[in-house]
Coordinates of C-alpha atoms in Angstrom, one line a residue:
X1433 CA -13.6 6.4 22.9
X1434 CA -12.7 6.6 19.3
X1435 CA -9.8 5.0 17.8
X1436 CA -6.7 7.3 17.8
X1437 CA -4.7 7.8 14.8
X1438 CA -1.8 5.3 14.4
X1439 CA 1.5 6.4 15.5
X1440 CA 4.1 7.1 12.8
X1441 CA 6.7 4.4 12.4
X1442 CA 10.4 5.3 13.1
X1443 CA 12.6 5.7 10.0
X1444 CA 14.2 2.4 9.1
X1445 CA 18.0 2.3 8.2
X1446 CA 18.6 2.0 4.4
X1447 CA 19.1 -1.5 2.9
X1448 CA 21.7 -2.4 0.3
X1449 CA 22.2 -5.6 -1.5
X1450 CA 25.8 -6.1 -2.7
X1451 CA 25.6 -8.2 -5.9
X1452 CA 28.6 -10.1 -7.6
X1453 CA 31.4 -8.2 -5.5
X1454 CA 35.0 -9.5 -5.6
X1455 CA 36.5 -10.3 -2.1
X1456 CA 38.1 -6.7 -2.1
X1457 CA 34.9 -5.0 -3.2
X1458 CA 32.9 -6.9 -0.6
X1459 CA 35.2 -5.8 2.2
X1460 CA 35.4 -2.3 1.1
X1461 CA 31.6 -1.9 0.9
X1462 CA 30.8 -3.6 4.0
X1463 CA 33.1 -1.4 6.1
X1464 CA 32.2 1.7 4.2
X1465 CA 28.4 1.2 4.3
X1466 CA 28.3 -0.4 7.5
X1467 CA 29.7 2.5 9.2
X1468 CA 27.3 4.8 7.6
X1469 CA 24.4 2.9 9.1
X1470 CA 23.3 0.7 6.1
X1471 CA 22.0 -2.8 6.6
X1472 CA 23.8 -5.0 4.2
X1473 CA 23.3 -8.4 2.5
X1474 CA 25.1 -10.0 -0.4
X1475 CA 24.3 -12.2 -3.4
X1476 CA 26.6 -14.0 -5.6
X1477 CA 24.9 -13.8 -9.0
X1478 CA 22.1 -12.1 -11.0
X1479 CA 20.2 -15.4 -11.1
X1480 CA 19.6 -15.4 -7.4
X1481 CA 19.0 -11.8 -6.9
X1482 CA 15.1 -11.7 -7.2
X1483 CA 14.8 -14.2 -4.4
X1484 CA 17.1 -11.9 -2.2
X1485 CA 15.1 -8.9 -3.1
X1486 CA 11.7 -10.3 -2.4
X1487 CA 12.8 -11.9 0.8
X1488 CA 14.6 -8.8 2.2
X1489 CA 13.4 -5.8 0.3
X1490 CA 16.5 -3.7 -0.2
X1491 CA 16.5 0.1 -1.2
X1492 CA 19.3 -0.4 -3.4
X1493 CA 21.3 -3.2 -5.3
X1494 CA 24.9 -2.4 -5.8
X1495 CA 26.0 -4.3 -9.0
X1496 CA 29.7 -5.0 -8.7
X1497 CA 32.4 -6.3 -11.1
X1498 CA 31.5 -9.9 -11.3
X1499 CA 27.9 -9.2 -11.9
X1500 CA 28.7 -6.8 -14.6
X1501 CA 30.1 -9.6 -16.6
X1502 CA 26.4 -11.1 -16.5
X1503 CA 23.5 -9.3 -18.2
X1504 CA 22.6 -7.1 -15.2
X1505 CA 19.9 -5.3 -17.2
X1506 CA 17.9 -8.6 -16.8
X1507 CA 17.5 -7.4 -13.2
X1508 CA 15.4 -4.6 -14.5
X1509 CA 13.2 -6.8 -16.6
X1510 CA 12.6 -9.1 -13.7
X1511 CA 11.4 -6.2 -11.5
X1512 CA 9.1 -4.9 -14.3
X1513 CA 7.7 -8.4 -14.8
X1514 CA 7.2 -10.0 -11.5
X1515 CA 7.2 -13.8 -11.2
X1516 CA 3.8 -15.4 -11.4
X1517 CA 4.1 -16.9 -8.1
X1518 CA 5.3 -13.6 -6.2
X1519 CA 3.0 -12.9 -3.2
X1520 CA 1.0 -9.8 -4.2
X1521 CA 0.6 -8.8 -0.6
X1522 CA 4.2 -8.5 0.0
X1523 CA 4.3 -5.0 -1.3
X1524 CA 7.9 -5.3 -2.6
X1525 CA 9.0 -2.1 -4.3
X1526 CA 11.8 -2.4 -7.0
X1527 CA 15.1 -1.3 -5.6
X1528 CA 17.3 1.3 -7.3
X1529 CA 20.3 -0.1 -9.2
X1530 CA 23.8 1.4 -8.8
X1531 CA 26.8 0.1 -10.9
X1532 CA 30.0 0.2 -8.8
X1533 CA 33.5 -0.8 -9.6
X1534 CA 36.7 0.5 -11.0
X1535 CA 37.3 3.7 -13.1
X1536 CA 35.1 3.7 -16.3
X1537 CA 35.3 5.7 -19.4
X1538 CA 32.4 8.4 -19.8
X1539 CA 30.8 6.2 -22.5
X1540 CA 30.4 3.3 -20.2
X1541 CA 28.9 5.6 -17.6
X1542 CA 26.4 7.0 -20.1
X1543 CA 25.6 3.4 -21.4
X1544 CA 24.9 2.2 -17.8
X1545 CA 22.6 5.1 -17.1
X1546 CA 20.8 4.8 -20.4
X1547 CA 20.1 1.0 -19.5
X1548 CA 18.3 2.0 -16.3
X1549 CA 21.0 2.2 -13.5
X1550 CA 20.2 5.2 -11.1
X1551 CA 24.0 5.9 -10.6
X1552 CA 27.4 4.8 -11.6
X1553 CA 29.9 4.9 -8.7
X1554 CA 33.7 4.3 -9.0
X1555 CA 35.2 2.7 -5.8
X1556 CA 38.4 4.7 -6.5
X1557 CA 36.7 8.0 -5.6
X1558 CA 37.0 9.3 -1.9
X1559 CA 35.1 7.1 0.5
X1560 CA 32.9 10.0 1.6
X1561 CA 31.9 10.6 -2.1
X1562 CA 31.0 7.0 -2.6
X1563 CA 28.7 7.0 0.5
X1564 CA 27.1 10.2 -0.5
X1565 CA 26.4 9.3 -4.0
X1566 CA 24.7 6.0 -2.8
X1567 CA 22.8 7.8 -0.1
X1568 CA 21.4 10.2 -2.6
X1569 CA 20.0 7.3 -4.7
X1570 CA 18.4 5.9 -1.6
X1571 CA 16.9 9.3 -0.8
X1572 CA 15.7 10.0 -4.3
X1573 CA 13.9 6.6 -4.5
X1574 CA 12.4 7.2 -1.1
X1575 CA 11.1 10.6 -2.3
X1576 CA 9.6 9.2 -5.4
X1577 CA 7.9 6.4 -3.4
X1578 CA 6.5 9.0 -1.0
X1579 CA 5.1 11.0 -3.8
X1580 CA 3.6 7.9 -5.5
X1581 CA 2.0 6.8 -2.3
X1582 CA 0.7 10.3 -1.6
X1583 CA -1.0 10.2 -4.9
X1584 CA -2.8 6.9 -3.9
X1585 CA -3.8 8.1 -0.4
X1586 CA -7.0 9.9 0.5
X1587 CA -5.9 13.3 1.8
X1588 CA -8.6 13.6 4.3
X1589 CA -8.7 10.1 5.9
X1590 CA -5.4 8.5 5.1
X1591 CA -7.0 5.5 3.4
X1592 CA -6.4 4.2 -0.1
X1593 CA -8.1 6.3 -2.7
X1594 CA -9.5 5.6 -6.2
X1595 CA -6.1 5.7 -7.8
X1596 CA -4.9 2.9 -5.6
X1597 CA -7.8 0.7 -6.4
X1598 CA -6.4 -0.4 -9.9
X1599 CA -3.2 -1.7 -8.2
X1600 CA -5.2 -3.5 -5.5
X1601 CA -7.4 -5.1 -8.0
X1602 CA -4.5 -6.5 -10.0
X1603 CA -2.9 -7.8 -6.6
X1604 CA -6.2 -9.5 -5.6
X1605 CA -6.9 -10.9 -9.0
X1606 CA -3.5 -12.6 -9.1
X1607 CA -4.1 -14.0 -5.6
X1608 CA -7.6 -15.4 -6.4
X1609 CA -6.3 -16.9 -9.6
X1610 CA -3.7 -18.8 -7.5
X1611 CA -5.8 -20.0 -4.7
X1612 CA -9.3 -20.0 -6.1
X1613 CA -10.8 -18.2 -3.1
X1614 CA -13.1 -15.3 -3.3
X1615 CA -12.9 -11.7 -1.9
X1616 CA -15.8 -10.0 0.0
X1617 CA -16.7 -6.7 -1.4
X1618 CA -18.5 -4.2 0.8
X1619 CA -19.5 -0.7 -0.2
X1620 CA -20.4 1.7 2.6
X1621 CA -22.5 4.9 2.6
X1622 CA -22.8 7.3 5.5
X1623 CA -26.6 7.8 6.2
X1624 CA -27.9 11.4 5.9
X1625 CA -24.3 12.8 5.8
X1626 CA -25.4 16.0 4.0
X1627 CA -27.4 16.9 7.2
X1628 CA -24.2 16.9 9.2
X1629 CA -22.5 19.3 6.8
X1630 CA -25.6 21.5 6.6
X1631 CA -26.2 21.7 10.3
X1632 CA -22.6 21.8 11.7
X1633 CA -20.5 22.8 8.7
X1634 CA -17.9 21.1 6.5
X1635 CA -15.2 21.1 9.3
X1636 CA -17.4 19.0 11.5
X1637 CA -18.3 16.8 8.4
X1638 CA -14.6 16.2 7.7
X1639 CA -13.7 15.4 11.3
X1640 CA -16.7 12.9 11.2
X1641 CA -15.3 11.2 8.1
X1642 CA -11.9 10.8 9.7
X1643 CA -13.4 9.2 12.7
X1644 CA -15.5 6.9 10.6
X1645 CA -12.4 5.9 8.6
X1646 CA -10.5 5.1 11.7
X1647 CA -13.3 2.8 13.0
X1648 CA -13.6 1.0 9.6
X1649 CA -9.9 0.4 9.5
X1650 CA -9.9 -0.8 13.2
X1651 CA -12.7 -3.2 12.5
X1652 CA -11.1 -4.8 9.4
X1653 CA -8.2 -7.2 9.5
X1654 CA -4.6 -6.0 8.6
X1655 CA -4.9 -7.9 5.3
X1656 CA -8.2 -6.1 4.2
X1657 CA -8.0 -3.0 1.9
X1658 CA -10.1 0.0 2.9
X1659 CA -10.8 2.9 0.5
X1660 CA -12.5 6.1 0.5
X1661 CA -14.0 6.3 -2.9
X1662 CA -16.2 9.4 -2.6
X1663 CA -17.4 12.1 -0.4
X1664 CA -19.1 9.8 2.2
X1665 CA -18.6 6.5 0.4
X1666 CA -16.1 3.8 1.4
X1667 CA -15.1 0.4 0.0
X1668 CA -13.7 -2.6 1.8
X1669 CA -12.1 -5.5 0.0
X1670 CA -11.7 -8.4 2.4
X1671 CA -9.7 -11.4 0.7
X1672 CA -10.4 -14.7 2.1
X1673 CA -7.6 -17.3 2.8
X1674 CA -7.2 -20.9 3.4
X1675 CA -8.0 -20.8 6.9
X1676 CA -11.0 -18.5 6.4
X1677 CA -12.5 -19.0 3.0
X1678 CA -15.4 -16.7 3.9
X1679 CA -15.1 -13.3 5.9
X1680 CA -17.9 -13.7 8.3
X1681 CA -20.3 -10.9 9.2
X1682 CA -17.8 -8.2 8.3
X1683 CA -20.8 -5.9 7.0
X1684 CA -22.6 -6.3 10.2
X1685 CA -19.4 -5.6 12.3
X1686 CA -18.7 -2.5 10.3
X1687 CA -22.3 -1.1 10.8
X1688 CA -22.2 -1.9 14.4
X1689 CA -18.7 -0.2 14.8
X1690 CA -20.1 3.1 13.7
X1691 CA -23.8 2.9 14.8
X1692 CA -23.5 1.3 18.3
X1693 CA -21.8 4.4 20.0
X1694 CA -21.6 8.1 19.0
X1695 CA -18.6 9.8 17.5
X1696 CA -16.7 12.3 19.5
X1697 CA -15.9 15.0 16.9
X1698 CA -13.1 17.7 17.8
X1699 CA -12.7 20.0 15.0
X1700 CA -9.7 22.3 14.8
X1701 CA -11.9 25.3 15.6
X1702 CA -15.2 25.4 17.5
X1703 CA -16.5 23.1 20.3
X1704 CA -16.6 19.4 20.6
X1705 CA -19.6 17.5 19.2
X1706 CA -21.1 14.2 20.0
X1707 CA -22.8 12.9 17.0
X1708 CA -24.7 9.7 16.3
X1709 CA -24.0 8.5 12.9
X1710 CA -25.1 5.3 11.2
X1711 CA -23.8 3.7 7.9
X1712 CA -25.5 1.4 5.3
X1713 CA -23.2 -1.4 3.9
X1714 CA -24.0 -3.3 0.7
X1715 CA -22.2 -6.7 0.5
X1716 CA -21.3 -8.8 -2.5
X1717 CA -18.8 -11.6 -3.5
X1718 CA -16.0 -11.1 -5.9
X1719 CA -15.3 -14.5 -7.4
X1720 CA -12.1 -15.5 -9.2
X1721 CA -14.1 -16.1 -12.3
X1722 CA -15.7 -12.6 -12.2
X1723 CA -14.5 -9.0 -12.5
X1724 CA -14.4 -6.4 -9.6
X1725 CA -16.7 -4.1 -11.5
X1726 CA -19.4 -6.9 -11.4
X1727 CA -18.9 -7.3 -7.5
X1728 CA -19.1 -3.5 -7.1
X1729 CA -22.4 -3.3 -9.0
X1730 CA -23.8 -6.1 -6.9
X1731 CA -22.6 -4.4 -3.8
X1732 CA -24.2 -1.0 -4.8
X1733 CA -27.5 -2.7 -5.7
X1734 CA -27.5 -4.5 -2.2
X1735 CA -26.7 -1.2 -0.6
X1736 CA -29.7 0.6 -2.4
X1737 CA -32.0 -2.3 -1.6
X1738 CA -30.9 -1.9 2.3
X1739 CA -31.6 1.9 2.2
X1740 CA -35.0 1.3 0.5
X1741 CA -36.2 -1.3 3.1
X1742 CA -35.0 1.2 5.8
X1743 CA -37.1 3.9 4.3
X1744 CA -40.1 1.7 4.2
X1745 CA -39.7 0.4 7.8
X1746 CA -38.6 -3.1 7.0
X1747 CA -35.1 -2.5 8.4
X1748 CA -35.1 -0.2 11.3
X1749 CA -31.8 -1.2 12.9
X1750 CA -28.9 0.1 10.8
X1751 CA -26.2 -1.2 13.1
X1752 CA -27.6 -4.8 12.7
X1753 CA -27.7 -4.9 9.0
X1754 CA -25.5 -6.4 6.2
X1755 CA -25.4 -9.9 7.1
X1756 CA -22.1 -10.9 5.1

C-alpha cells in the first residue's frame, strides 16, 4: 500500500515577543493579547532579542518604550544578516516588527514605518483596535510566507522545487563549513516514464509522479531535502551528521522503495491502475571543499553510466542498484 499524503497540521496560535516594555505596558499587553489567544514571551533589551527569536520563533516582535530608547533598527539588520553560528536547519523566519507605546506625532509614525516597522500602534487606542492591528500584521506576514513557500514548492508533488534549491544550497554550505562533514547527493530519474504518459495519458503519469514523490520522501530522513527538479527527475540532498558521517545505502533504498512493489494509481477520472515502475539513481558526494554544481554533475554522470550498464545487460536489477 502506498504512503498516504501527510495530514495538514493544525493552525498554531500566533506568537508575540514583547521587547523592552515598562511594567504597565507589559501588564496591558499580556492581558490584552493573552485573552486574544496569543502566546507571549518577553525580553528586556535589544541585545538579547535574537536569542529569544531563534529559540522561540515569534510571528511578531512588539518594540515598546524602553527598547525604543535603543537602536531598535539593529534588530532588522540582525535578521537580514544571521549570526554565523545560527543553525541553518532551524528555518527561523524573521518576525514582523511593531512599534508600540504612547501617542506619537505623524512624523514619528512615518519615520518608524520608513525604517522597516510593519506597523505603529498606540496603546492609548481602544483595546479592540490594538489587537486588530497586531493581528493584521501577523496575518499579513503569514500570507507573505505562504506565497513565498508556494513559489518554492512543486505544485504537482508538494516537494521542494528548483527555486528552493539555492536556499537549501546556502544552508548546507554553511553547515558543512562548520562541521566539515559531507552531503550525499542523489539524482533520480524514472525509467521509461514517457511510455507511461504515452500509454495511459498524462493524468496517470501525474498520479504516478505524486506516488513516487511520497515514497521517496518516506524513505528519506526528516533532515534530508527532496526536490522535484524536472518532469520525471528528482534530487535528494542528505546531509551527514556527527553520529552518521556517511548516509549508508540511501541510493539503493530509494530504488528498492520504488521498484520492489507496484504503484497503485488512482487518477481523478478513469479506472485504478497498477503500475510497475523503476528508477535509476546516480550518487555523488558533495564535500565541504567543493560546489554543489560539481556534485550534481558527478551524480548525473553516475546516473547515465548506470542506465548504460542496464541497456547492455550489466545491471539487470534496478531495485538493487545505487550502492551509496
